[in-house]
GROMACS .gro file of C-alpha atoms in nm:
model
   69
    1LEU     CA    1   0.000   0.000   0.000
    2ILE     CA    2   0.288   0.239   0.071
    3ASP     CA    3   0.437   0.182  -0.274
    4VAL     CA    4   0.102   0.248  -0.441
    5THR     CA    5   0.062   0.570  -0.244
    6ASN     CA    6   0.415   0.681  -0.330
    7LEU     CA    7   0.365   0.601  -0.699
    8ARG     CA    8   0.047   0.805  -0.709
    9SER     CA    9   0.209   1.090  -0.519
   10THR     CA   10   0.502   1.098  -0.760
   11VAL     CA   11   0.280   1.111  -1.068
   12ARG     CA   12   0.059   1.374  -0.909
   13ALA     CA   13   0.357   1.589  -0.805
   14TYR     CA   14   0.500   1.573  -1.157
   15ARG     CA   15   0.170   1.664  -1.321
   16GLN     CA   16   0.124   1.956  -1.084
   17GLY     CA   17   0.477   2.083  -1.143
   18ARG     CA   18   0.571   2.041  -0.777
   19SER     CA   19   0.930   2.065  -0.662
   20VAL     CA   20   1.156   1.777  -0.572
   21GLU     CA   21   1.154   1.905  -0.215
   22PHE     CA   22   0.773   1.884  -0.209
   23LEU     CA   23   0.791   1.522  -0.321
   24ARG     CA   24   1.056   1.436  -0.062
   25ASN     CA   25   0.819   1.557   0.207
   26ALA     CA   26   0.518   1.378   0.059
   27LEU     CA   27   0.666   1.029   0.023
   28ILE     CA   28   0.628   0.765   0.292
   29ASP     CA   29   0.913   0.543   0.413
   30GLY     CA   30   0.861   0.172   0.470
   31GLY     CA   31   0.765   0.042   0.127
   32ASN     CA   32   0.962  -0.188  -0.099
   33VAL     CA   33   1.072   0.104  -0.319
   34ASP     CA   34   1.317   0.359  -0.183
   35PRO     CA   35   1.159   0.707  -0.189
   36ALA     CA   36   1.493   0.846  -0.311
   37SER     CA   37   1.444   0.647  -0.633
   38LEU     CA   38   1.113   0.820  -0.692
   39VAL     CA   39   1.265   1.160  -0.619
   40ALA     CA   40   1.537   1.083  -0.875
   41ALA     CA   41   1.270   0.983  -1.127
   42LEU     CA   42   1.089   1.313  -1.076
   43SER     CA   43   1.410   1.507  -1.120
   44ALA     CA   44   1.468   1.335  -1.460
   45GLN     CA   45   1.751   1.108  -1.348
   46GLY     CA   46   1.537   0.803  -1.417
   47THR     CA   47   1.183   0.705  -1.497
   48ILE     CA   48   0.902   0.587  -1.277
   49LYS     CA   49   0.870   0.278  -1.493
   50ASP     CA   50   1.232   0.182  -1.423
   51VAL     CA   51   1.189   0.224  -1.049
   52PHE     CA   52   0.909  -0.034  -1.039
   53ALA     CA   53   1.048  -0.272  -1.306
   54GLY     CA   54   0.996  -0.633  -1.206
   55SER     CA   55   0.752  -0.551  -0.929
   56SER     CA   56   0.378  -0.608  -0.909
   57LEU     CA   57   0.333  -0.235  -0.975
   58GLU     CA   58   0.527  -0.235  -1.303
   59GLY     CA   59   0.211  -0.194  -1.513
   60ALA     CA   60   0.079   0.087  -1.296
   61ALA     CA   61   0.418   0.260  -1.312
   62GLU     CA   62   0.419   0.230  -1.690
   63ASN     CA   63   0.076   0.395  -1.702
   64GLY     CA   64   0.203   0.664  -1.466
   65ALA     CA   65   0.504   0.726  -1.689
   66LEU     CA   66   0.273   0.764  -1.989
   67ALA     CA   67   0.056   1.008  -1.797
   68VAL     CA   68   0.347   1.241  -1.731
   69ALA     CA   69   0.508   1.212  -2.074
   0.00000   0.00000   0.00000
């Protein structure tokens, strides 16, 4: 549930043009995905899809990546 929330928060922050600092404060620790990876994806050092590759949320992350493209 934490990873789903963080994925949604990352996509939402990107679509709203929020800062990296905003996202750092919004993400929740304790999931399987390191929040720093999502921050890096928002700051264009990676993609959301790559962060969740091989996980059960890979499809959702791919849709999220398409939504922000």
